[in-house]
XYZ file of C-alpha atoms in Angstrom:
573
model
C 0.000 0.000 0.000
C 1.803 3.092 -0.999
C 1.170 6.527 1.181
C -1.418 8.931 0.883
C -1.586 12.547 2.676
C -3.720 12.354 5.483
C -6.223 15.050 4.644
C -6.845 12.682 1.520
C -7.469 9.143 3.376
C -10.169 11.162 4.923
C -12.024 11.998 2.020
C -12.306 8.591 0.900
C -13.378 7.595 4.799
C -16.136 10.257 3.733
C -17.100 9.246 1.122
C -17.171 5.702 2.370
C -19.750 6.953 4.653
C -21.600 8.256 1.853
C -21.073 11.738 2.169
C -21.067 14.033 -0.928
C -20.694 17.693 0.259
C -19.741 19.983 2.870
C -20.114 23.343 4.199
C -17.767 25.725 5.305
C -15.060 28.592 4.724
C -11.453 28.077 3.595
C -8.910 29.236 6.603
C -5.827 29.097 7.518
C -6.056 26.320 10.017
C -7.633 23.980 7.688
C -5.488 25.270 4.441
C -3.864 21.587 4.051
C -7.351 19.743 4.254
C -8.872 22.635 2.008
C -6.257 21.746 -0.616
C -6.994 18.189 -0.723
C -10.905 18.835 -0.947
C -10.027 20.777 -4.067
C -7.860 18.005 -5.604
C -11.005 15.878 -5.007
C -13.693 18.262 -5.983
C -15.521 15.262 -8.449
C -15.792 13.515 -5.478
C -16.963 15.816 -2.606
C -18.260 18.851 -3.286
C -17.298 21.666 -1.206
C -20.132 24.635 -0.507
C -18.743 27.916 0.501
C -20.853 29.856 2.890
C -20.192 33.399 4.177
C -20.624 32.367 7.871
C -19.870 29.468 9.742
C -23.080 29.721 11.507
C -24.715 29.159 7.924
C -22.510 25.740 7.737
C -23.610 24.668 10.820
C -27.373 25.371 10.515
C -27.404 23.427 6.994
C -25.392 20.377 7.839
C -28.248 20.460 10.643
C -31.007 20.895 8.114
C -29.781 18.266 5.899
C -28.878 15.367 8.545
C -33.042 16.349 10.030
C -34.078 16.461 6.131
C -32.346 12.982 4.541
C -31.264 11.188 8.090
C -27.685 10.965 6.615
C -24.768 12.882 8.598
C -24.434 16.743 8.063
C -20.960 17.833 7.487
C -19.350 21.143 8.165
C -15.593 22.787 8.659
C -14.333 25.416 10.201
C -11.146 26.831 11.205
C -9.879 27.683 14.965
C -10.921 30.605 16.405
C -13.584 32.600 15.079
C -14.784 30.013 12.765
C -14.980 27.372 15.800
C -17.092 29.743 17.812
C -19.382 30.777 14.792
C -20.312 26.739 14.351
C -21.550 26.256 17.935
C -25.112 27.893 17.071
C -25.556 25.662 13.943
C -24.254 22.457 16.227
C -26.755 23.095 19.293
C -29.708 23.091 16.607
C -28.164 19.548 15.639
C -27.859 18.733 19.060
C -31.140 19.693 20.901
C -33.175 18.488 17.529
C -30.952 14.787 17.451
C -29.342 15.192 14.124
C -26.153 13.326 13.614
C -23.596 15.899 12.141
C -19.849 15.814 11.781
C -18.253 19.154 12.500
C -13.992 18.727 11.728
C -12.488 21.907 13.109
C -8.910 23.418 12.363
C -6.631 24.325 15.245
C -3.204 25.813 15.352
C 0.069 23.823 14.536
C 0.845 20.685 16.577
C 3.454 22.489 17.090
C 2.127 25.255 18.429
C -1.132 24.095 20.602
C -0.532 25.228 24.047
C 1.356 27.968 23.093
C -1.461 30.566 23.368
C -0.751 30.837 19.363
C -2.819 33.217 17.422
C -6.399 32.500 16.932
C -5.929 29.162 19.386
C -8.675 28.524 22.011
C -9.345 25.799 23.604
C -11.849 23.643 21.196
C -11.644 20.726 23.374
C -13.637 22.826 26.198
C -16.061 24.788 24.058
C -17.268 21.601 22.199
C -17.732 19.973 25.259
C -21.157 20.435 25.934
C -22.876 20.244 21.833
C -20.968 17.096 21.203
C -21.512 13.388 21.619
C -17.970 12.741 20.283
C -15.645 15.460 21.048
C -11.815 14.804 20.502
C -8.555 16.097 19.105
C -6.155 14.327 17.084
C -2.400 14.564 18.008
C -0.994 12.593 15.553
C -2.126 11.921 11.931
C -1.874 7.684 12.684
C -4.905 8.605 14.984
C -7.355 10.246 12.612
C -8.145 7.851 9.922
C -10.260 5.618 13.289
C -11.177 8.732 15.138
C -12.799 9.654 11.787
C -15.066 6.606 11.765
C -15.430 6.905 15.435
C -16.526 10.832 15.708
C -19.640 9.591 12.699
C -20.490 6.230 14.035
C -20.944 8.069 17.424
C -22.940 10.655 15.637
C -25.179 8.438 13.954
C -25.481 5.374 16.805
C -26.009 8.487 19.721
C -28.128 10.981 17.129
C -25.594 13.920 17.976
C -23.157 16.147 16.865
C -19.413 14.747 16.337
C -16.660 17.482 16.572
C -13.208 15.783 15.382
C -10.403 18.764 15.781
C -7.323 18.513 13.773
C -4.491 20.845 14.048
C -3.796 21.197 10.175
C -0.339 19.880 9.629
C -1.042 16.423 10.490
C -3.922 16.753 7.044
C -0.493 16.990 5.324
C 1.655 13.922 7.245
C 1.469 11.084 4.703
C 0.578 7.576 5.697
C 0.063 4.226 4.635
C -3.091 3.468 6.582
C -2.788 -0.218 6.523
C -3.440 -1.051 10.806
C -6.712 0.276 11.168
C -8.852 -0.878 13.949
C -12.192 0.623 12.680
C -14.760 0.466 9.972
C -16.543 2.901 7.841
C -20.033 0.205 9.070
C -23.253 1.183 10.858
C -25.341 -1.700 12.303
C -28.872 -0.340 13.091
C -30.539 -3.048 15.364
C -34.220 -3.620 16.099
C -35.423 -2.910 19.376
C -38.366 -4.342 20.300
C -40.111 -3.543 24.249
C -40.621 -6.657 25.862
C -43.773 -8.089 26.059
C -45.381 -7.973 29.637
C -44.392 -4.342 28.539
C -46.085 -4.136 25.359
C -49.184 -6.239 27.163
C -49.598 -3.530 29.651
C -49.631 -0.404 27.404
C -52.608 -2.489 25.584
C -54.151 -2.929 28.408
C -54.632 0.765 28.913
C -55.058 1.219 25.872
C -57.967 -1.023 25.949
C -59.556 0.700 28.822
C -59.293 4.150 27.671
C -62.429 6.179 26.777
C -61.226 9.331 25.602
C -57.116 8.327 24.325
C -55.273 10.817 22.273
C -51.908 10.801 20.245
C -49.322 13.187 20.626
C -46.906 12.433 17.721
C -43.423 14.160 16.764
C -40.339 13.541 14.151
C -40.068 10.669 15.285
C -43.486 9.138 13.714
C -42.459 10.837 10.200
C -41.282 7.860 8.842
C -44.360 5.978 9.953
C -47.494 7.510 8.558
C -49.218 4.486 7.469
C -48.646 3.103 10.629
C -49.932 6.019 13.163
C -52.593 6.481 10.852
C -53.840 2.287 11.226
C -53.071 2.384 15.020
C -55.852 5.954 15.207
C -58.036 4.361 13.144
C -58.259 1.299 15.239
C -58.562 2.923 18.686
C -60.530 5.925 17.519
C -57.816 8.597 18.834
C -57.239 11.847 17.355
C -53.827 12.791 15.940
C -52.015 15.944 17.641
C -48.754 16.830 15.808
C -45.751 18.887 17.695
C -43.815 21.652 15.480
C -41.225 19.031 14.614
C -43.896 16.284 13.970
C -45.675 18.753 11.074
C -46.472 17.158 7.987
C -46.264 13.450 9.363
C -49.816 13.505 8.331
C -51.370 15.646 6.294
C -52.942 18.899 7.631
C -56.689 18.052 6.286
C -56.300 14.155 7.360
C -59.582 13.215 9.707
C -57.459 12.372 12.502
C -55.436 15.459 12.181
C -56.173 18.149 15.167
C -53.384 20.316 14.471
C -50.213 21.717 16.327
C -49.581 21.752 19.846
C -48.435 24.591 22.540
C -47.921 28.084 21.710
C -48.476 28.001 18.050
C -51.489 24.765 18.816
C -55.026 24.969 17.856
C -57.777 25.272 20.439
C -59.033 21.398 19.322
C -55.354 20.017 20.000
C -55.674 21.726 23.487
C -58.652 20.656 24.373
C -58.556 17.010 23.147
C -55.142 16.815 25.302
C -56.236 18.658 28.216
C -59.731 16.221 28.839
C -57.960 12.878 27.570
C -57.944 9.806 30.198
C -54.851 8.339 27.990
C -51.990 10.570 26.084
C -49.917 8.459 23.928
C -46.369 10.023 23.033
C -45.005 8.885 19.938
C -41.464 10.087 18.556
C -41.947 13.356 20.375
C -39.886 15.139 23.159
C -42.404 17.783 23.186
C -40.728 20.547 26.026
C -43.974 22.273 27.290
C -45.068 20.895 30.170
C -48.060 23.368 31.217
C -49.590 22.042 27.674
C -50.390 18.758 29.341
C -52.146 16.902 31.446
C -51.558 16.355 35.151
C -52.966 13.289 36.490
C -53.205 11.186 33.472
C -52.226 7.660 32.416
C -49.762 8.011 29.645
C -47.739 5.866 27.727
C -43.971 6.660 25.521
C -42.943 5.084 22.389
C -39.556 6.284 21.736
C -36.425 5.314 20.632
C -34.013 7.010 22.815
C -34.653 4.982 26.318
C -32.743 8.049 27.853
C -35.709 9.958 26.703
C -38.583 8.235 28.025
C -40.146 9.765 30.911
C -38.170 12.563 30.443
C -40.771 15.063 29.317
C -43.820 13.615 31.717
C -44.433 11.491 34.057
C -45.812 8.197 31.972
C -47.231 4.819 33.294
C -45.411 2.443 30.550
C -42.568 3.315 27.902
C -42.056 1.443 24.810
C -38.575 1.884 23.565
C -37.958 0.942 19.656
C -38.849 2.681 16.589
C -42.168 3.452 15.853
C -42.648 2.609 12.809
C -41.943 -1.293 14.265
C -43.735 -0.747 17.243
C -47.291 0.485 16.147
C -48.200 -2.275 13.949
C -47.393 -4.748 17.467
C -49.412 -2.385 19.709
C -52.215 -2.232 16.671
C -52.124 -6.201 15.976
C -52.882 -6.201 20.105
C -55.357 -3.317 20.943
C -58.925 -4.691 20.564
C -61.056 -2.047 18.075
C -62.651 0.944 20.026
C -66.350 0.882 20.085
C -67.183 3.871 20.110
C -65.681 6.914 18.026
C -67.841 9.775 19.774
C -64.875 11.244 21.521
C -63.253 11.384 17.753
C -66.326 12.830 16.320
C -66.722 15.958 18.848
C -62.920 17.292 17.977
C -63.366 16.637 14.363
C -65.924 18.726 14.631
C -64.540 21.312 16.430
C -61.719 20.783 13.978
C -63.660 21.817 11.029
C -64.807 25.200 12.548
C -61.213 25.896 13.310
C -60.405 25.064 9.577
C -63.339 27.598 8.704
C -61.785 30.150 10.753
C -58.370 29.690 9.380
C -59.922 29.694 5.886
C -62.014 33.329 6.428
C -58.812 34.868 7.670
C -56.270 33.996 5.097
C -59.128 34.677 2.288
C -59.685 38.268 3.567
C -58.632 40.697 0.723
C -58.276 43.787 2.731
C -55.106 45.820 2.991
C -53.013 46.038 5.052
C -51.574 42.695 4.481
C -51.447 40.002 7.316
C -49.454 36.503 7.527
C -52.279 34.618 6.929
C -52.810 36.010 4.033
C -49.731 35.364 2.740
C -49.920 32.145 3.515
C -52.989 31.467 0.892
C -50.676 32.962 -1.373
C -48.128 31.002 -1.061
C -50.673 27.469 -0.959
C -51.748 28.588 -4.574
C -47.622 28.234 -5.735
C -45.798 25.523 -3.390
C -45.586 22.267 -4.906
C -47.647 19.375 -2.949
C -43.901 17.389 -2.395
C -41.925 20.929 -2.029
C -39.321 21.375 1.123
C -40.451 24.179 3.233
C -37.565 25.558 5.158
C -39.130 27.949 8.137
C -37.734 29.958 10.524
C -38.375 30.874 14.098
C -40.800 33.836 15.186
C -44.138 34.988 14.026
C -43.375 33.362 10.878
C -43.546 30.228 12.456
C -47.215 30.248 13.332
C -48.417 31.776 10.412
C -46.944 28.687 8.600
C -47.499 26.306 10.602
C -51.333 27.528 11.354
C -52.504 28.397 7.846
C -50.305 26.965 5.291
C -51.796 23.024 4.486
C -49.270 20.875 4.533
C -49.530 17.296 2.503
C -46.765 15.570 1.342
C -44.246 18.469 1.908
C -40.961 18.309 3.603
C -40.654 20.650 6.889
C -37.702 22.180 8.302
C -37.063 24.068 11.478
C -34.896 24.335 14.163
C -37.007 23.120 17.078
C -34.986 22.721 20.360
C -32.896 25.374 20.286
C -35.385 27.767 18.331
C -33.264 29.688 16.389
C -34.118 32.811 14.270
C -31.847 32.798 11.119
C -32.515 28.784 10.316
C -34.348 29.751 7.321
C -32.150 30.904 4.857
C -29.700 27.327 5.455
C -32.580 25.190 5.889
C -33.036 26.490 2.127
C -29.821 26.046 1.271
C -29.687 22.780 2.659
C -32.943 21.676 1.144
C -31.778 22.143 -2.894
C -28.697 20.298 -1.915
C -30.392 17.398 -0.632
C -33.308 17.355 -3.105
C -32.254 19.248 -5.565
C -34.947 18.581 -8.155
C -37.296 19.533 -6.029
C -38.974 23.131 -4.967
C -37.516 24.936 -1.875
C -39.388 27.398 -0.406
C -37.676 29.364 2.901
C -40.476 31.119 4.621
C -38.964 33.752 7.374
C -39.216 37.102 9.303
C -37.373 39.876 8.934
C -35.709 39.545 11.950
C -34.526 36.059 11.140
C -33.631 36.363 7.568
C -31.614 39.701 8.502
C -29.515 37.338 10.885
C -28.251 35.243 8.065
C -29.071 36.957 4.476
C -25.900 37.210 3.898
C -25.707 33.892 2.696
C -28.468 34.416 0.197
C -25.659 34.847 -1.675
C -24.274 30.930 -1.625
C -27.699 30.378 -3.193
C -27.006 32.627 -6.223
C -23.200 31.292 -6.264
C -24.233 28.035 -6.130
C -27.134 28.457 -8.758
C -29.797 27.301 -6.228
C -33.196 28.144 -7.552
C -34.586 28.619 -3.632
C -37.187 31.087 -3.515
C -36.796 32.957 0.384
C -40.280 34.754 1.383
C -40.140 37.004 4.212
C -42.847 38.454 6.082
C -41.212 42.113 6.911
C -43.513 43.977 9.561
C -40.336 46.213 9.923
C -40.053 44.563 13.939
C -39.427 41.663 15.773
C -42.783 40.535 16.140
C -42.715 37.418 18.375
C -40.397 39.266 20.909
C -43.182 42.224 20.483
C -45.846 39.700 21.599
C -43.696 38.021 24.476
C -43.222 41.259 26.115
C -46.927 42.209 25.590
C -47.617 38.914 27.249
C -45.259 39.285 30.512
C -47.318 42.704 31.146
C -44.303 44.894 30.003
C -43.895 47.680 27.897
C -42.266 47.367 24.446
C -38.693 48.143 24.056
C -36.292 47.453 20.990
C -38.351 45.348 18.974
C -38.476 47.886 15.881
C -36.101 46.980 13.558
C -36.417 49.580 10.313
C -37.475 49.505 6.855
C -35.690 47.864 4.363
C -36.003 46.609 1.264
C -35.298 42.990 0.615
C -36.350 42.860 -3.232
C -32.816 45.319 -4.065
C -31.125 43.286 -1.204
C -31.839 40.501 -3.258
C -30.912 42.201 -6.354
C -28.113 43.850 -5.397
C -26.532 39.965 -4.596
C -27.402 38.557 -8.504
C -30.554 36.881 -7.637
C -33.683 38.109 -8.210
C -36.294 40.295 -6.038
C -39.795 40.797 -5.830
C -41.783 43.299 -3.831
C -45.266 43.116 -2.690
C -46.773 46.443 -0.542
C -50.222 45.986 -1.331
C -52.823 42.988 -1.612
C -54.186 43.381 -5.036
C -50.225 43.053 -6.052
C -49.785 39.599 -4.747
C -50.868 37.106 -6.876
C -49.403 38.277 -9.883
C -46.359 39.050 -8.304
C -46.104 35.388 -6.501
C -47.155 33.513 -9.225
C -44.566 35.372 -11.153
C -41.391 34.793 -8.680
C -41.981 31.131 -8.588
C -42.223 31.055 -12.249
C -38.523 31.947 -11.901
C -35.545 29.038 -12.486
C -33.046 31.838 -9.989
C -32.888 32.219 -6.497
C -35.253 34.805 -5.384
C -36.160 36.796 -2.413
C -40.361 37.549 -1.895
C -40.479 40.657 0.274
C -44.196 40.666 1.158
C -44.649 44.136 3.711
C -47.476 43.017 6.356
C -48.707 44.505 9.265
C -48.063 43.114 13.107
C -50.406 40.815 14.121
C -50.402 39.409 17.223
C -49.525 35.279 17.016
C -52.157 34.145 19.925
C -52.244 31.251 20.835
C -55.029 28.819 20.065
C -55.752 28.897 23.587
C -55.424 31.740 25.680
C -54.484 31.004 29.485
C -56.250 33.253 32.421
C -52.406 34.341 33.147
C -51.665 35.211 29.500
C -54.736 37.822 29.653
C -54.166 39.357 32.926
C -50.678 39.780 32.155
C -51.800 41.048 28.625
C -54.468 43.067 30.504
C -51.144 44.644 32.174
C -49.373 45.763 29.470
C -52.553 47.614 28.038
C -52.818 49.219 31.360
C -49.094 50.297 31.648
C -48.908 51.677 27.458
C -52.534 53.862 28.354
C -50.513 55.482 31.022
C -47.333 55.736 29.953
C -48.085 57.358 25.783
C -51.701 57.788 26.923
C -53.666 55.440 24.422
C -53.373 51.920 22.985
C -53.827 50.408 19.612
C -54.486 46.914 19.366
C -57.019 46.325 16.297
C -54.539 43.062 15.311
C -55.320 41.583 18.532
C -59.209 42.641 18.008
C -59.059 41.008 14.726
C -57.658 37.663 15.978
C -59.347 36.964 19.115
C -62.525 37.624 17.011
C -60.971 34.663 15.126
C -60.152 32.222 17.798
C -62.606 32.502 20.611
């Protein structure tokens, strides 16, 4: 076996493990592997972004989108620090991604060199591998170590390499690991799984609570409803595992929920978790049999207190519990939400027809149902944006990407990004704020570098609504949530793509239907006006503390305008 640079072994580890791309910024602490990535270019292809936090956020978005490991790279220093936004999205939404990190010289590690910090602490709390390579006969098994852990633990993998040792050549011939993945079946036991059907079986009033982890299991969450006459509630990350006009199909949960989701959890006599972590515990029950199914066992009973957990995947364990669970008699409890599901579709249908000006969200939201493609990937960011999309656009065989965990504004723009790479015949559609997309639009221009026909709405109410709301909510006055006019369509222009403008509502059909006519990457500025996001159920302590805040702006600038929340309490109540 004759000897190979380093840097180069490693991009035929990569591609062992199947991977075909990653993001990042050239540097001087990753020169030598940068150099080796461009003598292999056919092989891997390497996606410049203008921000590490960019690399990050996609390799997130593709590992949530395709299941296969997000890569990214990043120098010492600054770069290192810019990734750790980007890897906490991987890490609180269990994504397995591969970040390999530059540092100083061998040589010169300890040595308080320039741009050297110490990686090996700072990583230490996003990653499920977290190591640095001291010699170059190390990396070739800490390379399939850092992915398998990434993959077997659903994490983020942080491998740092001081760059010299991507330049020490090697024969590679006494390696101990494997580019090889084994993904076993597990399977609860059975006085387990006899149990759960047992309270199943007694249940009057059950209902399902299903995340990302049921996503890859519609057929099956959809037989296992049907049989025991349960109603489907979906968390944020759980959105589109059914579609949004399914019979089972109550909505979203929590903040952005609908009323029916709320209701149906709040009364049930049995939740069932499936694939879902959901984090809001004053959303559920107290006092209620539950049971987990869910893969992680270090998740279940984390989120509530349940009578039985089922660890496995879902998709194997629903057709056991479904085989087992005799066939509800009665479907009344079903029938009363769906029907209270239908006047909440009613209401969401009268507000996002309305043809008035100003513009609102919802509106925009109809606008953009009449243009996305039914198996389109919709990236969305985090804000008011989220609820618009999530309550009025219909999802039904679409792809949906967010950051969930973490919640961070400025995932839009790489979930995009990340969503033509993976899929790349396929429509993209990024749906964000202002305030988000002004986090990250710099990288709007990777999209026109790169040739990627994403089209990037944003919803620009000139503020940071959500934050707006939040403070509204606590009972305190608003403070810094203006943010300024701007105009995204130049923006957009100005960068080589293309822009598009809409100020009034008689402008936007034409102007949508015209943008997504386009082949180029193209920014939708759509002006709107603030609209409070309420949730589907308002709490006695959200209004008093709302009542506050109305109290506090009469006497402090002596009146108060609130027609937006007029207008959609009107809608929900």
């Amino acid at each position: 076996m004759f000897e190979k640079r380093t840097g180069e072994i490693l991009i035929d580890q990569l591609m062992q493990w199947e991977v075909d791309h990653i993001y990042g910024m050239p540097g001087n602490s990753i020169n030598e592997f940068i150099d080796d990535l461009r003598k292999r270019e056919e092989d891997i292809d390497f996606i410049q972004v203008r921000h590490e936090e960019v690399g990050a956020l996609a390799a997130s978005s593709y590992a949530k989108l395709t299941g296969k490991i997000g890569v990214c790279l990043s120098i010492a220093g600054p770069g290192a620090t810019h990734l750790m936004n980007g890897l906490y999205d991987a890490k609180k939404d269990m994504a397995p991604v591969l970040a390999i990190v530059g540092q100083v010289p061998s040589t010169a590690v300890g040595t308080d060199a320039s741009q050297e910090i110490n990686l090996e602490r700072m990583f230490d709390g996003v990653g499920v591998y977290n190591r640095r390579a001291e010699t170059a006969e190390q990396l070739p098994d800490m390379l399939n170590m850092a992915i398998r852990e990434a993959y077997t633990q659903k994490g983020v993998a942080v491998l740092i390499v001081p760059d010299d040792l991507f330049a020490v050549k090697q024969k590679n011939d006494h390696m101990k690991t494997s580019p090889t993945l084994v993904h076993p079946t597990i399977i609860p036991d059975q006085e387990t799984l006899e149990r759960s059907v047992s309270l199943v079986n007694k249940a009057k009033k059950p209902v399902i609570l299903a995340g990302k982890g049921a996503r890859n299991a519609r057929n099956e969450l959809v037989e296992f409803a049907e049989k025991i006459k349960a109603p489907i509630v979906l968390s944020l990350l759980g959105k589109g595992t059914i579609p949004d006009y399914h019979e089972l199909n109550l909505g979203q949960h929590g903040q952005i929920g609908t009323k029916p989701a709320f209701e149906a959890i709040m009364n049930t006599d049995l939740l069932i978790l499936i694939g879902t972590t959901f984090p809001y515990r004053d959303y559920l029950p107290d006092n209620v049999n539950a049971i987990q199914l869910e893969i992680k066992r270090d998740d279940i009973g984390k989120i509530y207190p349940i009578t039985e957990g089922l660890c496995g995947d879902s998709k194997h364990i629903l057709p056991k519990l479904t085989s087992l669970v005799s066939e509800a008699e009665s479907d009344d409890h079903l029938k009363i939400y769906q029907e209270k599901m239908k006047r909440w579709h009613i209401h969401m249908q009268e507000m996002k027809k309305e043809t008035t000006n100003p513009i609102y969200g919802p509106q925009v939201m109809y606008a953009l149902e009449k243009n996305v493609e039914k198996d389109a990937v919709i990236s969305c960011d985090v804000g008011n944006v989220t609820v618009w999309t999530t309550r009025f656009f219909p999802f039904t065989n679409q792809k949906f990407i967010i950051s969930g965990g973490l919640a961070s504004m400025g995932s839009g723009i790489p979930g995009a990004i990340a969503g033509q790479r993976a899929y790349p015949d396929k429509q993209v559609v990024g749906i964000c704020g202002d305030g988000g997309f002004t986090m990250v639009m710099h990288d709007f221009i990777t999209a026109v570098k790169y040739d990627m026909p994403i089209k990037i709405v944003v919803l620009n109410n000139s503020m940071i609504g959500m934050i707006k709301y939040e403070q509204q909510v606590k009972g305190n006055l608003n403070y810094e949530t203006d943010l300024g006019v701007v105009n995204f369509a130049e923006f957009a222009k100005a960068c080589g793509g293309e822009g598009y403008r809409i100020e009034k509502y008689d402008e936007m059909e034409t102007t949508m239907k015209q943008a997504f006519m386009s082949k180029k990457p193209a920014v939708i500025d759509v002006v709107i006006e603030d609209m409070a996001p309420l949730p589907g159920q308002i709490t006695y302590d959200q209004a008093v503390s709302y009542g506050e805040y109305l109290i506090k702006e009469f006497f402090t600038n002596g009146k108060v305008e609130f027609p937006d929340v007029e207008r959609t309490v009107r809608r929900l109540l």
